[in-house]
Amino acid sequence: VGRDHKVGRRLFTLYDLITLCYGGSIPQHRIITANTSSPDAPKLPSVSVSPSAEIVEGSSVTLTCSSDANPAAKYTWFKENLLKGQGQSYYFPSIRSEDRGIYYCQAENKHGQIKSLQHLLDLPSVSVSPSAEIVEGSSVTLTCSSDANPAANYTWFKEDEDSPTASGQIFTISNFSADHSGRYYCEAQNTRGRHNSTLHLLVVTGKLLTFTCLHVSYTRGFVQRLPGGSKLRMSFYSKS
């Protein structure tokens, strides 16, 4: 008769249950509220990103890890299997292109541990060819790279211009002039969102002038003797 029986979140003796069945009442001091919070290992964590919209290089970004666990879980952050930090949130005060990559968190308490699904934090990056100084009249190629999945579509913009400059992952300026100088960036967009690269400054350094002469008295500059004769070739840059 004294054995306890749980009904909902309350414990009753068999005598109490019989009393209730016959329409009786039980004094409040005899009712015991059961503790239904049982120990539990962490459930599969979820990763959220703030802001959830477009991520721009230089802005602040926060990754947050959440998991149901009892007792509460402790969290550890990894980037491509490298330990990055601990705590429920991982904060980028000023995110850079080198921060792009695959992140995940691990939730752990004394009953177990579990890793979240991988989360791709993507920022497009721009590379320029040639990487040295740009000479007027030369060809310049900008390439936009992104780890987006599904694959991204790319659009190129020049700062302070409303219309796009070009589309496609590769943007080539075949005859670079002073008018092309400026700050460029690319936008990578797929069905999951869009991200902008940082601004990349392109500046023409001068005209490449080449001439050939028989006698040279200059002591500075790049001098090359031509094969098969005594002629010399000098190359120099003019700022005008």
PDB file of C-alpha atoms in Angstrom:
ATOM      1  CA  VAL A   1       0.000   0.000   0.000  1.00  0.00           C
ATOM      2  CA  GLY A   2       2.875   2.362   0.724  1.00  0.00           C
ATOM      3  CA  ARG A   3       4.477   2.002  -2.723  1.00  0.00           C
ATOM      4  CA  ASP A   4       4.588   5.252  -4.712  1.00  0.00           C
ATOM      5  CA  HIS A   5       2.912   5.561  -8.109  1.00  0.00           C
ATOM      6  CA  LYS A   6       3.591   8.397 -10.540  1.00  0.00           C
ATOM      7  CA  VAL A   7       0.651  10.058 -12.293  1.00  0.00           C
ATOM      8  CA  GLY A   8       1.764  12.877 -14.548  1.00  0.00           C
ATOM      9  CA  ARG A   9       4.313  14.804 -12.476  1.00  0.00           C
ATOM     10  CA  ARG A  10       2.963  13.773  -9.047  1.00  0.00           C
ATOM     11  CA  LEU A  11       3.617  10.786  -6.796  1.00  0.00           C
ATOM     12  CA  PHE A  12       0.770   9.021  -4.980  1.00  0.00           C
ATOM     13  CA  THR A  13       0.544   5.992  -2.671  1.00  0.00           C
ATOM     14  CA  LEU A  14      -1.876   3.188  -3.575  1.00  0.00           C
ATOM     15  CA  TYR A  15      -4.098   4.347  -0.671  1.00  0.00           C
ATOM     16  CA  ASP A  16      -4.229   7.831  -2.181  1.00  0.00           C
ATOM     17  CA  LEU A  17      -5.212   6.457  -5.594  1.00  0.00           C
ATOM     18  CA  ILE A  18      -8.059   4.422  -4.078  1.00  0.00           C
ATOM     19  CA  THR A  19      -9.204   7.511  -2.201  1.00  0.00           C
ATOM     20  CA  LEU A  20      -9.251   9.488  -5.447  1.00  0.00           C
ATOM     21  CA  CYS A  21     -11.185   6.739  -7.249  1.00  0.00           C
ATOM     22  CA  TYR A  22     -13.983   6.934  -4.641  1.00  0.00           C
ATOM     23  CA  GLY A  23     -14.222  10.679  -4.931  1.00  0.00           C
ATOM     24  CA  GLY A  24     -12.128  11.497  -1.897  1.00  0.00           C
ATOM     25  CA  SER A  25      -9.523  14.225  -1.659  1.00  0.00           C
ATOM     26  CA  ILE A  26      -5.870  14.116  -0.634  1.00  0.00           C
ATOM     27  CA  PRO A  27      -4.337  16.711   1.671  1.00  0.00           C
ATOM     28  CA  GLN A  28      -1.928  18.985  -0.186  1.00  0.00           C
ATOM     29  CA  HIS A  29       0.965  18.076   2.126  1.00  0.00           C
ATOM     30  CA  ARG A  30       0.734  14.438   0.955  1.00  0.00           C
ATOM     31  CA  ILE A  31       1.219  15.353  -2.718  1.00  0.00           C
ATOM     32  CA  ILE A  32       4.837  15.130  -3.881  1.00  0.00           C
ATOM     33  CA  THR A  33       5.908  16.701  -7.175  1.00  0.00           C
ATOM     34  CA  ALA A  34       8.223  14.384  -9.072  1.00  0.00           C
ATOM     35  CA  ASN A  35      11.461  15.574 -10.677  1.00  0.00           C
ATOM     36  CA  THR A  36      11.083  14.550 -14.311  1.00  0.00           C
ATOM     37  CA  SER A  37      14.361  16.145 -15.442  1.00  0.00           C
ATOM     38  CA  SER A  38      16.480  13.079 -16.074  1.00  0.00           C
ATOM     39  CA  PRO A  39      20.211  13.188 -16.848  1.00  0.00           C
ATOM     40  CA  ASP A  40      20.781  13.318 -20.577  1.00  0.00           C
ATOM     41  CA  ALA A  41      23.725  13.489 -22.962  1.00  0.00           C
ATOM     42  CA  PRO A  42      23.728  16.450 -25.395  1.00  0.00           C
ATOM     43  CA  LYS A  43      21.473  16.219 -28.448  1.00  0.00           C
ATOM     44  CA  LEU A  44      22.742  17.099 -31.930  1.00  0.00           C
ATOM     45  CA  PRO A  45      23.860  20.755 -31.708  1.00  0.00           C
ATOM     46  CA  SER A  46      22.679  23.383 -34.164  1.00  0.00           C
ATOM     47  CA  VAL A  47      24.791  26.297 -35.414  1.00  0.00           C
ATOM     48  CA  SER A  48      23.269  29.707 -36.136  1.00  0.00           C
ATOM     49  CA  VAL A  49      24.972  32.712 -37.728  1.00  0.00           C
ATOM     50  CA  SER A  50      24.349  36.360 -36.932  1.00  0.00           C
ATOM     51  CA  PRO A  51      23.763  38.333 -39.040  1.00  0.00           C
ATOM     52  CA  SER A  52      21.802  35.788 -41.055  1.00  0.00           C
ATOM     53  CA  ALA A  53      21.806  37.996 -44.148  1.00  0.00           C
ATOM     54  CA  GLU A  54      24.739  39.073 -46.298  1.00  0.00           C
ATOM     55  CA  ILE A  55      28.166  38.870 -44.637  1.00  0.00           C
ATOM     56  CA  VAL A  56      30.500  41.692 -45.659  1.00  0.00           C
ATOM     57  CA  GLU A  57      34.226  41.607 -45.005  1.00  0.00           C
ATOM     58  CA  GLY A  58      35.110  43.809 -42.048  1.00  0.00           C
ATOM     59  CA  SER A  59      31.753  43.340 -40.324  1.00  0.00           C
ATOM     60  CA  SER A  60      31.196  41.502 -37.036  1.00  0.00           C
ATOM     61  CA  VAL A  61      29.865  37.922 -37.179  1.00  0.00           C
ATOM     62  CA  THR A  62      28.771  35.602 -34.361  1.00  0.00           C
ATOM     63  CA  LEU A  63      28.407  31.816 -34.512  1.00  0.00           C
ATOM     64  CA  THR A  64      26.167  30.318 -31.804  1.00  0.00           C
ATOM     65  CA  CYS A  65      25.937  26.648 -30.813  1.00  0.00           C
ATOM     66  CA  SER A  66      22.812  25.218 -29.142  1.00  0.00           C
ATOM     67  CA  SER A  67      22.088  21.753 -27.744  1.00  0.00           C
ATOM     68  CA  ASP A  68      19.558  20.212 -25.338  1.00  0.00           C
ATOM     69  CA  ALA A  69      21.514  18.592 -22.509  1.00  0.00           C
ATOM     70  CA  ASN A  70      21.176  17.901 -18.782  1.00  0.00           C
ATOM     71  CA  PRO A  71      23.342  19.085 -17.160  1.00  0.00           C
ATOM     72  CA  ALA A  72      24.015  21.966 -19.519  1.00  0.00           C
ATOM     73  CA  ALA A  73      26.657  21.304 -22.151  1.00  0.00           C
ATOM     74  CA  LYS A  74      30.020  22.950 -22.579  1.00  0.00           C
ATOM     75  CA  TYR A  75      30.845  24.019 -26.126  1.00  0.00           C
ATOM     76  CA  THR A  76      34.042  23.895 -28.181  1.00  0.00           C
ATOM     77  CA  TRP A  77      34.528  25.401 -31.657  1.00  0.00           C
ATOM     78  CA  PHE A  78      36.574  23.930 -34.492  1.00  0.00           C
ATOM     79  CA  LYS A  79      37.560  25.110 -37.948  1.00  0.00           C
ATOM     80  CA  GLU A  80      38.342  22.170 -40.219  1.00  0.00           C
ATOM     81  CA  ASN A  81      39.366  20.040 -37.185  1.00  0.00           C
ATOM     82  CA  LEU A  82      41.530  22.796 -35.665  1.00  0.00           C
ATOM     83  CA  LEU A  83      40.524  24.025 -32.202  1.00  0.00           C
ATOM     84  CA  LYS A  84      39.406  27.663 -32.390  1.00  0.00           C
ATOM     85  CA  GLY A  85      37.784  28.465 -29.032  1.00  0.00           C
ATOM     86  CA  GLN A  86      35.371  27.554 -26.277  1.00  0.00           C
ATOM     87  CA  GLY A  87      31.987  28.874 -25.231  1.00  0.00           C
ATOM     88  CA  GLN A  88      28.517  28.803 -26.704  1.00  0.00           C
ATOM     89  CA  SER A  89      29.330  31.666 -29.092  1.00  0.00           C
ATOM     90  CA  TYR A  90      32.331  32.278 -31.333  1.00  0.00           C
ATOM     91  CA  TYR A  91      32.795  35.926 -32.306  1.00  0.00           C
ATOM     92  CA  PHE A  92      34.530  37.599 -35.259  1.00  0.00           C
ATOM     93  CA  PRO A  93      34.893  41.326 -34.447  1.00  0.00           C
ATOM     94  CA  SER A  94      36.000  42.068 -38.020  1.00  0.00           C
ATOM     95  CA  ILE A  95      35.706  39.099 -40.349  1.00  0.00           C
ATOM     96  CA  ARG A  96      38.320  38.658 -43.091  1.00  0.00           C
ATOM     97  CA  SER A  97      38.649  36.491 -46.190  1.00  0.00           C
ATOM     98  CA  GLU A  98      41.091  34.231 -44.332  1.00  0.00           C
ATOM     99  CA  ASP A  99      38.303  33.416 -41.852  1.00  0.00           C
ATOM    100  CA  ARG A 100      36.335  31.605 -44.537  1.00  0.00           C
ATOM    101  CA  GLY A 101      36.073  27.844 -44.063  1.00  0.00           C
ATOM    102  CA  ILE A 102      34.119  25.002 -42.477  1.00  0.00           C
ATOM    103  CA  TYR A 103      33.205  25.402 -38.807  1.00  0.00           C
ATOM    104  CA  TYR A 104      31.459  23.117 -36.336  1.00  0.00           C
ATOM    105  CA  CYS A 105      30.896  22.988 -32.593  1.00  0.00           C
ATOM    106  CA  GLN A 106      31.036  20.163 -30.066  1.00  0.00           C
ATOM    107  CA  ALA A 107      28.624  19.931 -27.122  1.00  0.00           C
ATOM    108  CA  GLU A 108      29.765  17.923 -24.111  1.00  0.00           C
ATOM    109  CA  ASN A 109      28.665  17.078 -20.577  1.00  0.00           C
ATOM    110  CA  LYS A 110      29.464  14.196 -18.207  1.00  0.00           C
ATOM    111  CA  HIS A 111      27.027  11.915 -20.042  1.00  0.00           C
ATOM    112  CA  GLY A 112      28.542  12.272 -23.496  1.00  0.00           C
ATOM    113  CA  GLN A 113      29.576  14.522 -26.351  1.00  0.00           C
ATOM    114  CA  ILE A 114      28.392  15.164 -29.898  1.00  0.00           C
ATOM    115  CA  LYS A 115      29.491  17.340 -32.829  1.00  0.00           C
ATOM    116  CA  SER A 116      27.255  19.583 -34.872  1.00  0.00           C
ATOM    117  CA  LEU A 117      26.901  19.403 -38.618  1.00  0.00           C
ATOM    118  CA  GLN A 118      29.544  21.333 -40.529  1.00  0.00           C
ATOM    119  CA  HIS A 119      28.743  24.942 -41.374  1.00  0.00           C
ATOM    120  CA  LEU A 120      30.392  26.712 -44.286  1.00  0.00           C
ATOM    121  CA  LEU A 121      31.330  30.306 -43.541  1.00  0.00           C
ATOM    122  CA  ASP A 122      32.049  31.767 -46.937  1.00  0.00           C
ATOM    123  CA  LEU A 123      33.596  35.039 -48.033  1.00  0.00           C
ATOM    124  CA  PRO A 124      34.557  35.482 -51.683  1.00  0.00           C
ATOM    125  CA  SER A 125      38.200  36.385 -52.336  1.00  0.00           C
ATOM    126  CA  VAL A 126      39.711  38.216 -55.300  1.00  0.00           C
ATOM    127  CA  SER A 127      43.042  37.451 -56.957  1.00  0.00           C
ATOM    128  CA  VAL A 128      44.711  39.654 -59.580  1.00  0.00           C
ATOM    129  CA  SER A 129      46.975  38.659 -62.456  1.00  0.00           C
ATOM    130  CA  PRO A 130      49.560  39.988 -62.906  1.00  0.00           C
ATOM    131  CA  SER A 131      50.193  40.405 -59.208  1.00  0.00           C
ATOM    132  CA  ALA A 132      52.929  43.021 -59.803  1.00  0.00           C
ATOM    133  CA  GLU A 133      52.435  46.624 -60.876  1.00  0.00           C
ATOM    134  CA  ILE A 134      49.910  47.209 -63.639  1.00  0.00           C
ATOM    135  CA  VAL A 135      51.221  48.907 -66.761  1.00  0.00           C
ATOM    136  CA  GLU A 136      48.963  50.901 -69.048  1.00  0.00           C
ATOM    137  CA  GLY A 137      48.053  48.910 -72.131  1.00  0.00           C
ATOM    138  CA  SER A 138      48.574  45.542 -70.458  1.00  0.00           C
ATOM    139  CA  SER A 139      45.968  42.866 -69.781  1.00  0.00           C
ATOM    140  CA  VAL A 140      44.635  42.455 -66.231  1.00  0.00           C
ATOM    141  CA  THR A 141      42.585  39.503 -64.981  1.00  0.00           C
ATOM    142  CA  LEU A 142      40.510  39.460 -61.791  1.00  0.00           C
ATOM    143  CA  THR A 143      39.356  36.081 -60.451  1.00  0.00           C
ATOM    144  CA  CYS A 144      36.677  35.642 -57.782  1.00  0.00           C
ATOM    145  CA  SER A 145      36.791  32.495 -55.629  1.00  0.00           C
ATOM    146  CA  SER A 146      34.125  31.135 -53.321  1.00  0.00           C
ATOM    147  CA  ASP A 147      33.490  27.824 -51.544  1.00  0.00           C
ATOM    148  CA  ALA A 148      29.735  28.144 -51.958  1.00  0.00           C
ATOM    149  CA  ASN A 149      27.555  25.040 -52.196  1.00  0.00           C
ATOM    150  CA  PRO A 150      25.639  25.025 -54.506  1.00  0.00           C
ATOM    151  CA  ALA A 151      28.056  26.801 -56.818  1.00  0.00           C
ATOM    152  CA  ALA A 152      27.767  30.577 -56.899  1.00  0.00           C
ATOM    153  CA  ASN A 153      27.113  33.011 -59.705  1.00  0.00           C
ATOM    154  CA  TYR A 154      29.531  35.953 -59.812  1.00  0.00           C
ATOM    155  CA  THR A 155      29.000  39.631 -60.565  1.00  0.00           C
ATOM    156  CA  TRP A 156      31.683  42.335 -60.657  1.00  0.00           C
ATOM    157  CA  PHE A 157      31.233  45.900 -59.473  1.00  0.00           C
ATOM    158  CA  LYS A 158      33.346  49.040 -59.471  1.00  0.00           C
ATOM    159  CA  GLU A 159      33.003  51.299 -56.458  1.00  0.00           C
ATOM    160  CA  ASP A 160      30.676  54.283 -56.890  1.00  0.00           C
ATOM    161  CA  GLU A 161      29.122  52.830 -60.052  1.00  0.00           C
ATOM    162  CA  ASP A 162      25.484  51.712 -59.966  1.00  0.00           C
ATOM    163  CA  SER A 163      25.568  49.143 -62.764  1.00  0.00           C
ATOM    164  CA  PRO A 164      27.575  45.893 -62.667  1.00  0.00           C
ATOM    165  CA  THR A 165      30.882  45.978 -64.532  1.00  0.00           C
ATOM    166  CA  ALA A 166      30.899  42.338 -65.615  1.00  0.00           C
ATOM    167  CA  SER A 167      29.570  38.880 -64.760  1.00  0.00           C
ATOM    168  CA  GLY A 168      31.326  35.538 -64.413  1.00  0.00           C
ATOM    169  CA  GLN A 169      34.053  34.206 -62.146  1.00  0.00           C
ATOM    170  CA  ILE A 170      36.831  35.777 -64.257  1.00  0.00           C
ATOM    171  CA  PHE A 171      36.872  39.446 -65.263  1.00  0.00           C
ATOM    172  CA  THR A 172      39.506  40.513 -67.811  1.00  0.00           C
ATOM    173  CA  ILE A 173      40.468  44.049 -68.834  1.00  0.00           C
ATOM    174  CA  SER A 174      42.395  43.555 -72.066  1.00  0.00           C
ATOM    175  CA  ASN A 175      43.785  47.066 -72.507  1.00  0.00           C
ATOM    176  CA  PHE A 176      44.172  48.615 -69.086  1.00  0.00           C
ATOM    177  CA  SER A 177      44.113  52.407 -68.977  1.00  0.00           C
ATOM    178  CA  ALA A 178      43.955  55.130 -66.355  1.00  0.00           C
ATOM    179  CA  ASP A 179      40.162  55.129 -66.713  1.00  0.00           C
ATOM    180  CA  HIS A 180      40.076  51.572 -65.400  1.00  0.00           C
ATOM    181  CA  SER A 181      41.821  52.515 -62.156  1.00  0.00           C
ATOM    182  CA  GLY A 182      39.605  52.151 -59.113  1.00  0.00           C
ATOM    183  CA  ARG A 183      38.303  49.806 -56.458  1.00  0.00           C
ATOM    184  CA  TYR A 184      36.594  46.593 -57.580  1.00  0.00           C
ATOM    185  CA  TYR A 185      34.750  43.834 -55.763  1.00  0.00           C
ATOM    186  CA  CYS A 186      32.840  40.695 -56.692  1.00  0.00           C
ATOM    187  CA  GLU A 187      29.530  39.357 -55.427  1.00  0.00           C
ATOM    188  CA  ALA A 188      28.999  35.595 -55.085  1.00  0.00           C
ATOM    189  CA  GLN A 189      25.367  34.525 -54.949  1.00  0.00           C
ATOM    190  CA  ASN A 190      23.511  31.216 -54.809  1.00  0.00           C
ATOM    191  CA  THR A 191      20.153  30.019 -53.512  1.00  0.00           C
ATOM    192  CA  ARG A 192      21.359  30.273 -49.899  1.00  0.00           C
ATOM    193  CA  GLY A 193      22.488  33.906 -49.981  1.00  0.00           C
ATOM    194  CA  ARG A 194      25.051  36.330 -51.326  1.00  0.00           C
ATOM    195  CA  HIS A 195      28.411  37.586 -50.090  1.00  0.00           C
ATOM    196  CA  ASN A 196      30.652  40.422 -51.254  1.00  0.00           C
ATOM    197  CA  SER A 197      34.415  40.336 -51.409  1.00  0.00           C
ATOM    198  CA  THR A 198      36.548  43.148 -50.087  1.00  0.00           C
ATOM    199  CA  LEU A 199      37.334  46.120 -52.323  1.00  0.00           C
ATOM    200  CA  HIS A 200      40.452  45.595 -54.420  1.00  0.00           C
ATOM    201  CA  LEU A 201      42.349  48.651 -55.675  1.00  0.00           C
ATOM    202  CA  LEU A 202      43.723  48.658 -59.226  1.00  0.00           C
ATOM    203  CA  VAL A 203      46.028  51.521 -60.238  1.00  0.00           C
ATOM    204  CA  VAL A 204      47.940  51.993 -63.460  1.00  0.00           C
ATOM    205  CA  THR A 205      51.608  52.763 -62.740  1.00  0.00           C
ATOM    206  CA  GLY A 206      52.678  54.206 -66.090  1.00  0.00           C
ATOM    207  CA  LYS A 207      53.312  53.582 -69.779  1.00  0.00           C
ATOM    208  CA  LEU A 208      55.855  51.006 -70.835  1.00  0.00           C
ATOM    209  CA  LEU A 209      58.170  52.683 -73.339  1.00  0.00           C
ATOM    210  CA  THR A 210      60.768  50.686 -75.280  1.00  0.00           C
ATOM    211  CA  PHE A 211      63.298  51.990 -77.797  1.00  0.00           C
ATOM    212  CA  THR A 212      66.493  50.777 -79.458  1.00  0.00           C
ATOM    213  CA  CYS A 213      69.667  52.784 -80.001  1.00  0.00           C
ATOM    214  CA  LEU A 214      73.261  52.221 -81.108  1.00  0.00           C
ATOM    215  CA  HIS A 215      75.048  54.161 -78.374  1.00  0.00           C
ATOM    216  CA  VAL A 216      73.797  54.585 -74.812  1.00  0.00           C
ATOM    217  CA  SER A 217      75.374  56.798 -72.166  1.00  0.00           C
ATOM    218  CA  TYR A 218      72.725  56.310 -69.443  1.00  0.00           C
ATOM    219  CA  THR A 219      73.912  54.682 -66.242  1.00  0.00           C
ATOM    220  CA  ARG A 220      70.453  53.866 -64.738  1.00  0.00           C
ATOM    221  CA  GLY A 221      67.656  51.728 -66.068  1.00  0.00           C
ATOM    222  CA  PHE A 222      67.113  48.237 -67.406  1.00  0.00           C
ATOM    223  CA  VAL A 223      69.540  47.541 -70.266  1.00  0.00           C
ATOM    224  CA  GLN A 224      69.504  44.381 -72.392  1.00  0.00           C
ATOM    225  CA  ARG A 225      71.950  43.558 -75.182  1.00  0.00           C
ATOM    226  CA  LEU A 226      70.150  42.207 -78.218  1.00  0.00           C
ATOM    227  CA  PRO A 227      71.476  38.971 -79.742  1.00  0.00           C
ATOM    228  CA  GLY A 228      73.506  39.137 -82.950  1.00  0.00           C
ATOM    229  CA  GLY A 229      74.835  42.672 -82.647  1.00  0.00           C
ATOM    230  CA  SER A 230      75.887  45.565 -80.491  1.00  0.00           C
ATOM    231  CA  LYS A 231      72.450  47.147 -80.180  1.00  0.00           C
ATOM    232  CA  LEU A 232      71.062  47.769 -76.706  1.00  0.00           C
ATOM    233  CA  ARG A 233      67.428  47.840 -75.571  1.00  0.00           C
ATOM    234  CA  MET A 234      66.393  50.068 -72.682  1.00  0.00           C
ATOM    235  CA  SER A 235      63.012  49.810 -70.949  1.00  0.00           C
ATOM    236  CA  PHE A 236      61.730  52.326 -68.439  1.00  0.00           C
ATOM    237  CA  TYR A 237      58.461  53.609 -67.012  1.00  0.00           C
ATOM    238  CA  SER A 238      57.108  57.074 -67.607  1.00  0.00           C
ATOM    239  CA  LYS A 239      54.635  58.531 -65.126  1.00  0.00           C
ATOM    240  CA  SER A 240      53.059  60.709 -67.763  1.00  0.00           C
TER     241      SER A 240
END
